[in-house]
JSON list of C-alpha atoms in Angstrom, two decimals:
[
{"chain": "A", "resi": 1, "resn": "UNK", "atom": "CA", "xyz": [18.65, 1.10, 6.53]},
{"chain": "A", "resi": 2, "resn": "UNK", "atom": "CA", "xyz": [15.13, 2.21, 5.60]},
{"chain": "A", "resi": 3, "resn": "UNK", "atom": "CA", "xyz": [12.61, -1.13, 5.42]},
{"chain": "A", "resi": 4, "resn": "UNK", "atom": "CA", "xyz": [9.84, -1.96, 2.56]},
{"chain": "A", "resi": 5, "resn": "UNK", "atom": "CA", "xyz": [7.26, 0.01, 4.56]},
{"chain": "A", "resi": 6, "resn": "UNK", "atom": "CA", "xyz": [9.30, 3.26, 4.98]},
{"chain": "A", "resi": 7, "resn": "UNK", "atom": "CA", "xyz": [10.17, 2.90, 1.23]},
{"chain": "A", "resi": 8, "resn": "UNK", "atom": "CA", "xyz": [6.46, 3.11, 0.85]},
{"chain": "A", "resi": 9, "resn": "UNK", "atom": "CA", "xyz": [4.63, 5.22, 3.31]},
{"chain": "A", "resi": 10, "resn": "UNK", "atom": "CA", "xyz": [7.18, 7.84, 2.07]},
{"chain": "A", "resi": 11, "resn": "UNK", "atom": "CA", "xyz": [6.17, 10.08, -0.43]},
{"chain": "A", "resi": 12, "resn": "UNK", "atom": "CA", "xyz": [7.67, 9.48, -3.86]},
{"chain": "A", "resi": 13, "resn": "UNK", "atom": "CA", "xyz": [7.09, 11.86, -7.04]},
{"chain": "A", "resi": 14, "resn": "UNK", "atom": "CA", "xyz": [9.36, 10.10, -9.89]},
{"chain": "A", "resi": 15, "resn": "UNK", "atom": "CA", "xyz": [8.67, 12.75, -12.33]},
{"chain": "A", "resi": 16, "resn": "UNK", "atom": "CA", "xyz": [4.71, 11.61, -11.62]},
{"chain": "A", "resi": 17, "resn": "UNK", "atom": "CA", "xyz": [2.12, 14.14, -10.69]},
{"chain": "A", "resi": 18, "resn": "UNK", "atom": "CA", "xyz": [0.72, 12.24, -8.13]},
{"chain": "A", "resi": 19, "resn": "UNK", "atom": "CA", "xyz": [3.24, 10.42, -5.38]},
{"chain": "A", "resi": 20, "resn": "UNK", "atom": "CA", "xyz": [3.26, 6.80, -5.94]},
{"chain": "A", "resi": 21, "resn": "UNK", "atom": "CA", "xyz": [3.19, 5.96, -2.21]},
{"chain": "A", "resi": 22, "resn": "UNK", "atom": "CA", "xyz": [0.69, 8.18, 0.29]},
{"chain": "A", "resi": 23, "resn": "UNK", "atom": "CA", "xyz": [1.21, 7.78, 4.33]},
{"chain": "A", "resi": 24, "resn": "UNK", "atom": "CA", "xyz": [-1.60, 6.69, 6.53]},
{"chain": "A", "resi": 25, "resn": "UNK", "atom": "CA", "xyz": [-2.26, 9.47, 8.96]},
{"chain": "A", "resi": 26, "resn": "UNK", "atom": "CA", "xyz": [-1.13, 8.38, 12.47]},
{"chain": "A", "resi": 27, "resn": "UNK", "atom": "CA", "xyz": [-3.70, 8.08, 15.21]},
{"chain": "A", "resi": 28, "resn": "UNK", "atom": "CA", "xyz": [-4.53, 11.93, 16.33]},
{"chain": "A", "resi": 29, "resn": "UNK", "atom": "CA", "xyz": [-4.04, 13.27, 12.81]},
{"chain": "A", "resi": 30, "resn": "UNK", "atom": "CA", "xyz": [-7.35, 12.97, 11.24]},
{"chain": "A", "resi": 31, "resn": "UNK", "atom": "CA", "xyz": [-10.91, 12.98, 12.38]},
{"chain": "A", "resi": 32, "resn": "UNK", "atom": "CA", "xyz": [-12.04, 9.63, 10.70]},
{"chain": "A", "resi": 33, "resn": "UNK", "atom": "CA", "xyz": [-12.41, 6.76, 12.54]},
{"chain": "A", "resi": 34, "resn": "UNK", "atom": "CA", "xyz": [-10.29, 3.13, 12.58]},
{"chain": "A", "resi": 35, "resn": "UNK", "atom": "CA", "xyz": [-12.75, 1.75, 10.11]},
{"chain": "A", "resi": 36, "resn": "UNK", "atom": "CA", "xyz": [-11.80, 4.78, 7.62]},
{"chain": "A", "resi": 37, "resn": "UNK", "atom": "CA", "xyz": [-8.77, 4.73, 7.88]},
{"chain": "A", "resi": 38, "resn": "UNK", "atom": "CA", "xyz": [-8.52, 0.94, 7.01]},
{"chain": "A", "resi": 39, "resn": "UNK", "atom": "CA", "xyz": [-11.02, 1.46, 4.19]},
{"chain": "A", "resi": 40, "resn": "UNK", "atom": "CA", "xyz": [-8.89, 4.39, 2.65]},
{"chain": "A", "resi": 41, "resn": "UNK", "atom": "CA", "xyz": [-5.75, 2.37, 3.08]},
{"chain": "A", "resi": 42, "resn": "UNK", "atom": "CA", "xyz": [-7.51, -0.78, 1.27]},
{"chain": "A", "resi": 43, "resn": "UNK", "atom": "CA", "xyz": [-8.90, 1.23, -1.58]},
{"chain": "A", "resi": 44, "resn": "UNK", "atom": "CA", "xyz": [-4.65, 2.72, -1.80]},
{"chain": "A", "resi": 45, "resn": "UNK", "atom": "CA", "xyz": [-3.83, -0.59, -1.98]},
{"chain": "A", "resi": 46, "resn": "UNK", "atom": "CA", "xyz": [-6.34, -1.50, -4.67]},
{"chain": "A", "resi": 47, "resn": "UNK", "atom": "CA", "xyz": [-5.45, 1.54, -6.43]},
{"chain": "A", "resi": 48, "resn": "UNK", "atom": "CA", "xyz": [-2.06, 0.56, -6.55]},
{"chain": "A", "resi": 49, "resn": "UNK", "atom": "CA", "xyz": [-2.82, -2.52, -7.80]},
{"chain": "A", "resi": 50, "resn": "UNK", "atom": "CA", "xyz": [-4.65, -1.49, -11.16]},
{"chain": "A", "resi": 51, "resn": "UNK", "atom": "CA", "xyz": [-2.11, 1.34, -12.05]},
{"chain": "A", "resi": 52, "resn": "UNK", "atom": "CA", "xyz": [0.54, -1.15, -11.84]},
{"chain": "A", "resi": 53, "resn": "UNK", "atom": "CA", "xyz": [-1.68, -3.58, -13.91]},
{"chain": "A", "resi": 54, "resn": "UNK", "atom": "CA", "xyz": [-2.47, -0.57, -16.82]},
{"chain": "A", "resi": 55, "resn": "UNK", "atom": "CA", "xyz": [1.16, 0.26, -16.83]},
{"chain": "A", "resi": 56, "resn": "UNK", "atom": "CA", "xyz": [2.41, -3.54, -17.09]},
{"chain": "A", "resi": 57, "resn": "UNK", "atom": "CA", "xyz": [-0.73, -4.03, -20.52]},
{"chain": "A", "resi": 58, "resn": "UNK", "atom": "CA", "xyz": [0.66, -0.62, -21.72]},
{"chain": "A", "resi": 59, "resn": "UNK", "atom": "CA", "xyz": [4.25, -2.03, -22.02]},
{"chain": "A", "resi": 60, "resn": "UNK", "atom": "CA", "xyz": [3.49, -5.14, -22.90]},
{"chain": "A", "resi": 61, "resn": "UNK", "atom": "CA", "xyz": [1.25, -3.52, -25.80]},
{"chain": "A", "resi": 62, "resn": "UNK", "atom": "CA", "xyz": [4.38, -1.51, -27.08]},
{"chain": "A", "resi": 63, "resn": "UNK", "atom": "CA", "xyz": [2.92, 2.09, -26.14]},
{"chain": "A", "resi": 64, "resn": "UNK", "atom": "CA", "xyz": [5.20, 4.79, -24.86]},
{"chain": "A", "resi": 65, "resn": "UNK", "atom": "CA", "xyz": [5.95, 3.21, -21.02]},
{"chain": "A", "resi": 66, "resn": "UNK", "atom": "CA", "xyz": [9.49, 3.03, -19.52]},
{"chain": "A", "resi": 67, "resn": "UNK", "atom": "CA", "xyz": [10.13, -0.22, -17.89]},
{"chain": "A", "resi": 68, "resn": "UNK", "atom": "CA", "xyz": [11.52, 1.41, -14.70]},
{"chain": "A", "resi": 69, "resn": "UNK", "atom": "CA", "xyz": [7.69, 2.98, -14.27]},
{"chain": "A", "resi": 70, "resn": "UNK", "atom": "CA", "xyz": [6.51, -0.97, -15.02]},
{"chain": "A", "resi": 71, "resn": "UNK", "atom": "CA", "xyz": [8.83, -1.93, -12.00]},
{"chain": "A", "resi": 72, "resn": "UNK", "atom": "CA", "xyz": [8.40, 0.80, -9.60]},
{"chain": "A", "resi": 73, "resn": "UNK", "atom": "CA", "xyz": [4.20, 0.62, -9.71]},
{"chain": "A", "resi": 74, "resn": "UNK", "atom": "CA", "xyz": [4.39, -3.22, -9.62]},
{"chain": "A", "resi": 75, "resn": "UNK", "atom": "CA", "xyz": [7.06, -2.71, -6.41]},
{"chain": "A", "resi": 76, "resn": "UNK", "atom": "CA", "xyz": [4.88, -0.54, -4.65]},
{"chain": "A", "resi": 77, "resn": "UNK", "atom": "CA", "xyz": [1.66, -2.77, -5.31]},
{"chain": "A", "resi": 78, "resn": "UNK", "atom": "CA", "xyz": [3.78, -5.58, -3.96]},
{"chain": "A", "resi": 79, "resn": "UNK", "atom": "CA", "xyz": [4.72, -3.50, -1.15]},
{"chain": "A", "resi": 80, "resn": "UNK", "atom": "CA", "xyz": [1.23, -2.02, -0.14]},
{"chain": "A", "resi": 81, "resn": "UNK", "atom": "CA", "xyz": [-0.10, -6.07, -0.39]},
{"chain": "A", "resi": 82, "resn": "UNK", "atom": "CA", "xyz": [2.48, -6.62, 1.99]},
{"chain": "A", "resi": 83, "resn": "UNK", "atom": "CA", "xyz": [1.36, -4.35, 4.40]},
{"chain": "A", "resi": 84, "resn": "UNK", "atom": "CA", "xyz": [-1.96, -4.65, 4.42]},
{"chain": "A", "resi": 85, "resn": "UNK", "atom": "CA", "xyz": [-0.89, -8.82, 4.98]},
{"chain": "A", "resi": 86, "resn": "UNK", "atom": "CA", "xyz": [0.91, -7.94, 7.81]},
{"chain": "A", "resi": 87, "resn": "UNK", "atom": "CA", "xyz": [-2.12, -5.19, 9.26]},
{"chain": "A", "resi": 88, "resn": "UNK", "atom": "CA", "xyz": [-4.41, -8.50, 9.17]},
{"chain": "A", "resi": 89, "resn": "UNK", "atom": "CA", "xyz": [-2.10, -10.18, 11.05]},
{"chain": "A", "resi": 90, "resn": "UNK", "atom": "CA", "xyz": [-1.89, -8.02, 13.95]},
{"chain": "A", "resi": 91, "resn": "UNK", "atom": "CA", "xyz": [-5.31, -7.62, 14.17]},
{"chain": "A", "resi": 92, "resn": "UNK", "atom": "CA", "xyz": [-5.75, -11.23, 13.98]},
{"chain": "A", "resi": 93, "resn": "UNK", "atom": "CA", "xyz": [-2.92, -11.33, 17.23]},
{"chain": "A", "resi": 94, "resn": "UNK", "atom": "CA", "xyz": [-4.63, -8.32, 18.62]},
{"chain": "A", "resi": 95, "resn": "UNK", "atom": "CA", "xyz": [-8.11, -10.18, 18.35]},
{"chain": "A", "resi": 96, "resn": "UNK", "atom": "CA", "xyz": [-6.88, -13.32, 19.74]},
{"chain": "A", "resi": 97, "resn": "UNK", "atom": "CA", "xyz": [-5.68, -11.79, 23.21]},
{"chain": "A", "resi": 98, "resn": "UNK", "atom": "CA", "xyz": [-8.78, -10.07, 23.90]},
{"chain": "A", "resi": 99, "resn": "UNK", "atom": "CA", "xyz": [-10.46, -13.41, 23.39]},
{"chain": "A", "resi": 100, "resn": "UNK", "atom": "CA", "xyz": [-7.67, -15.12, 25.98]},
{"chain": "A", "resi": 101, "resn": "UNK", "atom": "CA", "xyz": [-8.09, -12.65, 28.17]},
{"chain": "A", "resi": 102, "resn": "UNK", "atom": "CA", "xyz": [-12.09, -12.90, 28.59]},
{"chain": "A", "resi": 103, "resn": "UNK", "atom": "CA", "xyz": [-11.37, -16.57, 29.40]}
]
């Protein structure tokens, strides 16, 4: 059973140019440090927010939109927010037992 974050780290077309959901390279794929990555992933996230808030005003503004492409980009937004919750929690763990360990 595939969870919410392989549903969106995999790369889905849905007759879009672009894929709705882009993976975050792995450590040892790119050249760019921690901090870039997380900056590229928050400014996905972001992204993902706004076309799922032009496509929702579109609909709701009768022009040419199909309600499944409403759904899907507000899913994935949802989806991405998720993640990026649960990245701040680790770090937040992560943080905290360095701290306890220095003690």
């Amino acid at each position: 059973m595939q969870t919410r974050l392989d549903l969106y780290t995999r790369n889905l077309t849905l007759g879009q140019d672009k894929p709705l959901g882009t993976a975050v390279p792995v450590t040892g794929e790119s050249n760019g440090s921690f901090g870039d990555t997380l900056t590229r992933a928050l400014n996905e996230v972001s992204d993902a927010r706004d076309r799922s808030s032009d496509l929702t005003k579109r609909f709701a503004a009768g022009e040419n939109v199909e309600l499944h492409q409403v759904m899907a980009a507000s899913e994935e937004a949802g989806i991405a927010l998720d993640m990026v919750i649960e990245l701040r929690n680790k770090v937040v763990e992560a943080y905290r037992s360095v701290i306890s360990m220095q003690a």
